Amino acid sequence: MAYVISDECISCGSCEGECPVSAISQGDDKYVIDADVCVECGACASVCPVEAPKQA
């Protein structure tokens, strides 16, 4: 299952730069992950200071 970003997201952007397939982008109120592009590597989860990315 692809990762999703929960409401804990503080929009710091650290996950976006870490994604090797550019599946993460700025949404209206938090970052979002394109499930069709996500390769489930977990790189985003490893750098998030609030543990917002979670496996769906």
PDB file of N, CA, C and O in Angstrom:
ATOM      1  N   MET A   1       0.833  -1.189   0.000  1.00  0.00           N
ATOM      2  CA  MET A   1       0.000   0.000   0.000  1.00  0.00           C
ATOM      3  C   MET A   1       0.875   1.249   0.000  1.00  0.00           C
ATOM      4  O   MET A   1       1.856   1.308   0.717  1.00  0.00           O
ATOM      5  N   ALA A   2       0.469   2.224  -0.751  1.00  0.00           N
ATOM      6  CA  ALA A   2       1.201   3.486  -0.819  1.00  0.00           C
ATOM      7  C   ALA A   2       1.113   4.225   0.509  1.00  0.00           C
ATOM      8  O   ALA A   2       0.216   3.979   1.307  1.00  0.00           O
ATOM      9  N   TYR A   3       2.034   5.136   0.717  1.00  0.00           N
ATOM     10  CA  TYR A   3       2.000   5.969   1.909  1.00  0.00           C
ATOM     11  C   TYR A   3       0.988   7.096   1.729  1.00  0.00           C
ATOM     12  O   TYR A   3       0.702   7.517   0.607  1.00  0.00           O
ATOM     13  N   VAL A   4       0.449   7.579   2.834  1.00  0.00           N
ATOM     14  CA  VAL A   4      -0.420   8.756   2.858  1.00  0.00           C
ATOM     15  C   VAL A   4       0.108   9.675   3.956  1.00  0.00           C
ATOM     16  O   VAL A   4       0.769   9.227   4.889  1.00  0.00           O
ATOM     17  N   ILE A   5      -0.204  10.951   3.838  1.00  0.00           N
ATOM     18  CA  ILE A   5       0.243  11.911   4.840  1.00  0.00           C
ATOM     19  C   ILE A   5      -0.953  12.299   5.690  1.00  0.00           C
ATOM     20  O   ILE A   5      -1.976  12.758   5.185  1.00  0.00           O
ATOM     21  N   SER A   6      -0.811  12.105   6.993  1.00  0.00           N
ATOM     22  CA  SER A   6      -1.908  12.359   7.922  1.00  0.00           C
ATOM     23  C   SER A   6      -2.037  13.851   8.241  1.00  0.00           C
ATOM     24  O   SER A   6      -1.207  14.673   7.836  1.00  0.00           O
ATOM     25  N   ASP A   7      -3.064  14.180   8.998  1.00  0.00           N
ATOM     26  CA  ASP A   7      -3.318  15.570   9.377  1.00  0.00           C
ATOM     27  C   ASP A   7      -2.268  16.139  10.321  1.00  0.00           C
ATOM     28  O   ASP A   7      -2.259  17.337  10.583  1.00  0.00           O
ATOM     29  N   GLU A   8      -1.372  15.296  10.828  1.00  0.00           N
ATOM     30  CA  GLU A   8      -0.287  15.791  11.688  1.00  0.00           C
ATOM     31  C   GLU A   8       0.745  16.607  10.897  1.00  0.00           C
ATOM     32  O   GLU A   8       1.578  17.284  11.469  1.00  0.00           O
ATOM     33  N   CYS A   9       0.673  16.552   9.576  1.00  0.00           N
ATOM     34  CA  CYS A   9       1.622  17.253   8.704  1.00  0.00           C
ATOM     35  C   CYS A   9       1.698  18.734   9.059  1.00  0.00           C
ATOM     36  O   CYS A   9       0.677  19.406   9.202  1.00  0.00           O
ATOM     37  N   ILE A  10       2.933  19.234   9.205  1.00  0.00           N
ATOM     38  CA  ILE A  10       3.153  20.653   9.512  1.00  0.00           C
ATOM     39  C   ILE A  10       3.672  21.423   8.296  1.00  0.00           C
ATOM     40  O   ILE A  10       4.132  22.553   8.420  1.00  0.00           O
ATOM     41  N   SER A  11       3.613  20.800   7.137  1.00  0.00           N
ATOM     42  CA  SER A  11       4.025  21.416   5.866  1.00  0.00           C
ATOM     43  C   SER A  11       5.457  21.940   5.877  1.00  0.00           C
ATOM     44  O   SER A  11       5.744  22.998   5.333  1.00  0.00           O
ATOM     45  N   CYS A  12       6.360  21.172   6.471  1.00  0.00           N
ATOM     46  CA  CYS A  12       7.763  21.595   6.515  1.00  0.00           C
ATOM     47  C   CYS A  12       8.486  21.309   5.195  1.00  0.00           C
ATOM     48  O   CYS A  12       9.499  21.925   4.898  1.00  0.00           O
ATOM     49  N   GLY A  13       7.980  20.317   4.431  1.00  0.00           N
ATOM     50  CA  GLY A  13       8.571  20.025   3.133  1.00  0.00           C
ATOM     51  C   GLY A  13       9.726  19.046   3.135  1.00  0.00           C
ATOM     52  O   GLY A  13      10.262  18.726   2.083  1.00  0.00           O
ATOM     53  N   SER A  14      10.125  18.559   4.293  1.00  0.00           N
ATOM     54  CA  SER A  14      11.268  17.644   4.334  1.00  0.00           C
ATOM     55  C   SER A  14      11.008  16.364   3.556  1.00  0.00           C
ATOM     56  O   SER A  14      11.913  15.804   2.933  1.00  0.00           O
ATOM     57  N   CYS A  15       9.775  15.895   3.535  1.00  0.00           N
ATOM     58  CA  CYS A  15       9.450  14.652   2.823  1.00  0.00           C
ATOM     59  C   CYS A  15       9.527  14.814   1.309  1.00  0.00           C
ATOM     60  O   CYS A  15       9.965  13.906   0.604  1.00  0.00           O
ATOM     61  N   GLU A  16       9.124  15.960   0.805  1.00  0.00           N
ATOM     62  CA  GLU A  16       9.086  16.180  -0.646  1.00  0.00           C
ATOM     63  C   GLU A  16      10.462  16.001  -1.275  1.00  0.00           C
ATOM     64  O   GLU A  16      10.616  15.335  -2.295  1.00  0.00           O
ATOM     65  N   GLY A  17      11.471  16.572  -0.673  1.00  0.00           N
ATOM     66  CA  GLY A  17      12.823  16.481  -1.207  1.00  0.00           C
ATOM     67  C   GLY A  17      13.435  15.104  -1.071  1.00  0.00           C
ATOM     68  O   GLY A  17      14.376  14.769  -1.784  1.00  0.00           O
ATOM     69  N   GLU A  18      12.913  14.309  -0.167  1.00  0.00           N
ATOM     70  CA  GLU A  18      13.457  12.976   0.086  1.00  0.00           C
ATOM     71  C   GLU A  18      12.876  11.908  -0.840  1.00  0.00           C
ATOM     72  O   GLU A  18      13.463  10.851  -1.023  1.00  0.00           O
ATOM     73  N   CYS A  19      11.726  12.164  -1.453  1.00  0.00           N
ATOM     74  CA  CYS A  19      11.051  11.169  -2.285  1.00  0.00           C
ATOM     75  C   CYS A  19      11.817  10.927  -3.588  1.00  0.00           C
ATOM     76  O   CYS A  19      11.992  11.846  -4.390  1.00  0.00           O
ATOM     77  N   PRO A  20      12.258   9.685  -3.822  1.00  0.00           N
ATOM     78  CA  PRO A  20      13.057   9.394  -5.020  1.00  0.00           C
ATOM     79  C   PRO A  20      12.256   9.399  -6.323  1.00  0.00           C
ATOM     80  O   PRO A  20      12.850   9.444  -7.397  1.00  0.00           O
ATOM     81  N   VAL A  21      10.924   9.356  -6.245  1.00  0.00           N
ATOM     82  CA  VAL A  21      10.108   9.311  -7.454  1.00  0.00           C
ATOM     83  C   VAL A  21       9.201  10.540  -7.586  1.00  0.00           C
ATOM     84  O   VAL A  21       8.293  10.563  -8.406  1.00  0.00           O
ATOM     85  N   SER A  22       9.439  11.554  -6.784  1.00  0.00           N
ATOM     86  CA  SER A  22       8.682  12.817  -6.817  1.00  0.00           C
ATOM     87  C   SER A  22       7.171  12.604  -6.709  1.00  0.00           C
ATOM     88  O   SER A  22       6.390  13.222  -7.420  1.00  0.00           O
ATOM     89  N   ALA A  23       6.773  11.736  -5.789  1.00  0.00           N
ATOM     90  CA  ALA A  23       5.353  11.448  -5.577  1.00  0.00           C
ATOM     91  C   ALA A  23       4.694  12.412  -4.602  1.00  0.00           C
ATOM     92  O   ALA A  23       3.488  12.382  -4.429  1.00  0.00           O
ATOM     93  N   ILE A  24       5.481  13.280  -3.958  1.00  0.00           N
ATOM     94  CA  ILE A  24       4.966  14.165  -2.916  1.00  0.00           C
ATOM     95  C   ILE A  24       4.928  15.596  -3.417  1.00  0.00           C
ATOM     96  O   ILE A  24       5.877  16.086  -4.017  1.00  0.00           O
ATOM     97  N   SER A  25       3.808  16.268  -3.143  1.00  0.00           N
ATOM     98  CA  SER A  25       3.668  17.674  -3.536  1.00  0.00           C
ATOM     99  C   SER A  25       2.873  18.428  -2.475  1.00  0.00           C
ATOM    100  O   SER A  25       2.173  17.827  -1.657  1.00  0.00           O
ATOM    101  N   GLN A  26       2.987  19.736  -2.512  1.00  0.00           N
ATOM    102  CA  GLN A  26       2.265  20.589  -1.561  1.00  0.00           C
ATOM    103  C   GLN A  26       0.780  20.592  -1.912  1.00  0.00           C
ATOM    104  O   GLN A  26       0.409  20.885  -3.039  1.00  0.00           O
ATOM    105  N   GLY A  27      -0.053  20.268  -0.938  1.00  0.00           N
ATOM    106  CA  GLY A  27      -1.495  20.327  -1.110  1.00  0.00           C
ATOM    107  C   GLY A  27      -2.034  21.628  -0.540  1.00  0.00           C
ATOM    108  O   GLY A  27      -1.263  22.545  -0.231  1.00  0.00           O
ATOM    109  N   ASP A  28      -3.333  21.719  -0.371  1.00  0.00           N
ATOM    110  CA  ASP A  28      -3.945  22.941   0.152  1.00  0.00           C
ATOM    111  C   ASP A  28      -3.537  23.228   1.590  1.00  0.00           C
ATOM    112  O   ASP A  28      -3.193  24.352   1.925  1.00  0.00           O
ATOM    113  N   ASP A  29      -3.575  22.206   2.449  1.00  0.00           N
ATOM    114  CA  ASP A  29      -3.258  22.436   3.859  1.00  0.00           C
ATOM    115  C   ASP A  29      -2.185  21.493   4.399  1.00  0.00           C
ATOM    116  O   ASP A  29      -1.802  21.583   5.557  1.00  0.00           O
ATOM    117  N   LYS A  30      -1.717  20.581   3.575  1.00  0.00           N
ATOM    118  CA  LYS A  30      -0.641  19.666   3.952  1.00  0.00           C
ATOM    119  C   LYS A  30      -0.050  19.074   2.674  1.00  0.00           C
ATOM    120  O   LYS A  30      -0.600  19.255   1.591  1.00  0.00           O
ATOM    121  N   TYR A  31       1.064  18.382   2.812  1.00  0.00           N
ATOM    122  CA  TYR A  31       1.646  17.701   1.654  1.00  0.00           C
ATOM    123  C   TYR A  31       0.818  16.463   1.333  1.00  0.00           C
ATOM    124  O   TYR A  31       0.163  15.898   2.209  1.00  0.00           O
ATOM    125  N   VAL A  32       0.829  16.057   0.074  1.00  0.00           N
ATOM    126  CA  VAL A  32       0.073  14.891  -0.366  1.00  0.00           C
ATOM    127  C   VAL A  32       0.977  13.967  -1.169  1.00  0.00           C
ATOM    128  O   VAL A  32       1.951  14.402  -1.781  1.00  0.00           O
ATOM    129  N   ILE A  33       0.632  12.671  -1.152  1.00  0.00           N
ATOM    130  CA  ILE A  33       1.392  11.660  -1.880  1.00  0.00           C
ATOM    131  C   ILE A  33       0.513  11.088  -2.977  1.00  0.00           C
ATOM    132  O   ILE A  33      -0.613  10.667  -2.727  1.00  0.00           O
ATOM    133  N   ASP A  34       1.038  11.060  -4.188  1.00  0.00           N
ATOM    134  CA  ASP A  34       0.334  10.461  -5.319  1.00  0.00           C
ATOM    135  C   ASP A  34       0.501   8.946  -5.213  1.00  0.00           C
ATOM    136  O   ASP A  34       1.593   8.410  -5.436  1.00  0.00           O
ATOM    137  N   ALA A  35      -0.575   8.256  -4.856  1.00  0.00           N
ATOM    138  CA  ALA A  35      -0.521   6.806  -4.628  1.00  0.00           C
ATOM    139  C   ALA A  35      -0.114   6.035  -5.880  1.00  0.00           C
ATOM    140  O   ALA A  35       0.470   4.956  -5.779  1.00  0.00           O
ATOM    141  N   ASP A  36      -0.393   6.575  -7.055  1.00  0.00           N
ATOM    142  CA  ASP A  36      -0.039   5.898  -8.299  1.00  0.00           C
ATOM    143  C   ASP A  36       1.456   5.966  -8.594  1.00  0.00           C
ATOM    144  O   ASP A  36       1.972   5.174  -9.386  1.00  0.00           O
ATOM    145  N   VAL A  37       2.141   6.901  -7.955  1.00  0.00           N
ATOM    146  CA  VAL A  37       3.577   7.083  -8.188  1.00  0.00           C
ATOM    147  C   VAL A  37       4.416   6.517  -7.034  1.00  0.00           C
ATOM    148  O   VAL A  37       5.526   6.046  -7.238  1.00  0.00           O
ATOM    149  N   CYS A  38       3.868   6.521  -5.836  1.00  0.00           N
ATOM    150  CA  CYS A  38       4.583   6.066  -4.629  1.00  0.00           C
ATOM    151  C   CYS A  38       5.088   4.631  -4.804  1.00  0.00           C
ATOM    152  O   CYS A  38       4.350   3.747  -5.240  1.00  0.00           O
ATOM    153  N   VAL A  39       6.363   4.413  -4.451  1.00  0.00           N
ATOM    154  CA  VAL A  39       6.966   3.082  -4.538  1.00  0.00           C
ATOM    155  C   VAL A  39       7.132   2.446  -3.152  1.00  0.00           C
ATOM    156  O   VAL A  39       7.822   1.437  -3.006  1.00  0.00           O
ATOM    157  N   GLU A  40       6.512   3.051  -2.156  1.00  0.00           N
ATOM    158  CA  GLU A  40       6.479   2.501  -0.799  1.00  0.00           C
ATOM    159  C   GLU A  40       7.854   2.290  -0.180  1.00  0.00           C
ATOM    160  O   GLU A  40       8.076   1.336   0.554  1.00  0.00           O
ATOM    161  N   CYS A  41       8.783   3.192  -0.465  1.00  0.00           N
ATOM    162  CA  CYS A  41      10.144   3.034   0.040  1.00  0.00           C
ATOM    163  C   CYS A  41      10.293   3.476   1.499  1.00  0.00           C
ATOM    164  O   CYS A  41      11.210   3.053   2.188  1.00  0.00           O
ATOM    165  N   GLY A  42       9.411   4.388   1.962  1.00  0.00           N
ATOM    166  CA  GLY A  42       9.476   4.847   3.341  1.00  0.00           C
ATOM    167  C   GLY A  42      10.440   5.986   3.591  1.00  0.00           C
ATOM    168  O   GLY A  42      10.626   6.396   4.733  1.00  0.00           O
ATOM    169  N   ALA A  43      11.060   6.514   2.557  1.00  0.00           N
ATOM    170  CA  ALA A  43      12.016   7.610   2.732  1.00  0.00           C
ATOM    171  C   ALA A  43      11.345   8.825   3.368  1.00  0.00           C
ATOM    172  O   ALA A  43      11.928   9.489   4.228  1.00  0.00           O
ATOM    173  N   CYS A  44      10.116   9.095   2.979  1.00  0.00           N
ATOM    174  CA  CYS A  44       9.384  10.241   3.531  1.00  0.00           C
ATOM    175  C   CYS A  44       9.152  10.072   5.033  1.00  0.00           C
ATOM    176  O   CYS A  44       9.330  10.998   5.816  1.00  0.00           O
ATOM    177  N   ALA A  45       8.769   8.872   5.426  1.00  0.00           N
ATOM    178  CA  ALA A  45       8.490   8.599   6.839  1.00  0.00           C
ATOM    179  C   ALA A  45       9.749   8.724   7.690  1.00  0.00           C
ATOM    180  O   ALA A  45       9.676   9.162   8.843  1.00  0.00           O
ATOM    181  N   SER A  46      10.883   8.385   7.125  1.00  0.00           N
ATOM    182  CA  SER A  46      12.123   8.414   7.908  1.00  0.00           C
ATOM    183  C   SER A  46      12.625   9.825   8.200  1.00  0.00           C
ATOM    184  O   SER A  46      13.396  10.011   9.135  1.00  0.00           O
ATOM    185  N   VAL A  47      12.199  10.822   7.420  1.00  0.00           N
ATOM    186  CA  VAL A  47      12.681  12.190   7.650  1.00  0.00           C
ATOM    187  C   VAL A  47      11.629  13.110   8.268  1.00  0.00           C
ATOM    188  O   VAL A  47      11.956  14.215   8.672  1.00  0.00           O
ATOM    189  N   CYS A  48      10.404  12.656   8.388  1.00  0.00           N
ATOM    190  CA  CYS A  48       9.330  13.523   8.894  1.00  0.00           C
ATOM    191  C   CYS A  48       9.476  13.741  10.397  1.00  0.00           C
ATOM    192  O   CYS A  48       9.518  12.773  11.170  1.00  0.00           O
ATOM    193  N   PRO A  49       9.509  15.010  10.844  1.00  0.00           N
ATOM    194  CA  PRO A  49       9.670  15.285  12.269  1.00  0.00           C
ATOM    195  C   PRO A  49       8.420  14.994  13.102  1.00  0.00           C
ATOM    196  O   PRO A  49       8.512  14.894  14.335  1.00  0.00           O
ATOM    197  N   VAL A  50       7.259  14.832  12.456  1.00  0.00           N
ATOM    198  CA  VAL A  50       6.012  14.574  13.200  1.00  0.00           C
ATOM    199  C   VAL A  50       5.384  13.237  12.830  1.00  0.00           C
ATOM    200  O   VAL A  50       4.247  12.948  13.187  1.00  0.00           O
ATOM    201  N   GLU A  51       6.107  12.399  12.089  1.00  0.00           N
ATOM    202  CA  GLU A  51       5.646  11.071  11.683  1.00  0.00           C
ATOM    203  C   GLU A  51       4.301  11.105  10.965  1.00  0.00           C
ATOM    204  O   GLU A  51       3.439  10.252  11.201  1.00  0.00           O
ATOM    205  N   ALA A  52       4.128  12.074  10.065  1.00  0.00           N
ATOM    206  CA  ALA A  52       2.869  12.202   9.325  1.00  0.00           C
ATOM    207  C   ALA A  52       2.704  11.158   8.220  1.00  0.00           C
ATOM    208  O   ALA A  52       1.590  10.667   8.024  1.00  0.00           O
ATOM    209  N   PRO A  53       3.749  10.787   7.457  1.00  0.00           N
ATOM    210  CA  PRO A  53       3.554   9.759   6.431  1.00  0.00           C
ATOM    211  C   PRO A  53       3.343   8.386   7.063  1.00  0.00           C
ATOM    212  O   PRO A  53       4.114   7.965   7.935  1.00  0.00           O
ATOM    213  N   LYS A  54       2.295   7.733   6.662  1.00  0.00           N
ATOM    214  CA  LYS A  54       1.956   6.398   7.171  1.00  0.00           C
ATOM    215  C   LYS A  54       1.588   5.507   6.003  1.00  0.00           C
ATOM    216  O   LYS A  54       1.074   5.967   5.001  1.00  0.00           O
ATOM    217  N   GLN A  55       1.802   4.209   6.151  1.00  0.00           N
ATOM    218  CA  GLN A  55       1.368   3.275   5.120  1.00  0.00           C
ATOM    219  C   GLN A  55      -0.150   3.175   5.167  1.00  0.00           C
ATOM    220  O   GLN A  55      -0.727   3.043   6.238  1.00  0.00           O
ATOM    221  N   ALA A  56      -0.766   3.267   4.006  1.00  0.00           N
ATOM    222  CA  ALA A  56      -2.233   3.225   3.931  1.00  0.00           C
ATOM    223  C   ALA A  56      -2.751   1.823   4.175  1.00  0.00           C
ATOM    224  O   ALA A  56      -2.081   0.868   4.015  1.00  0.00           O
TER     225      ALA A  56
END
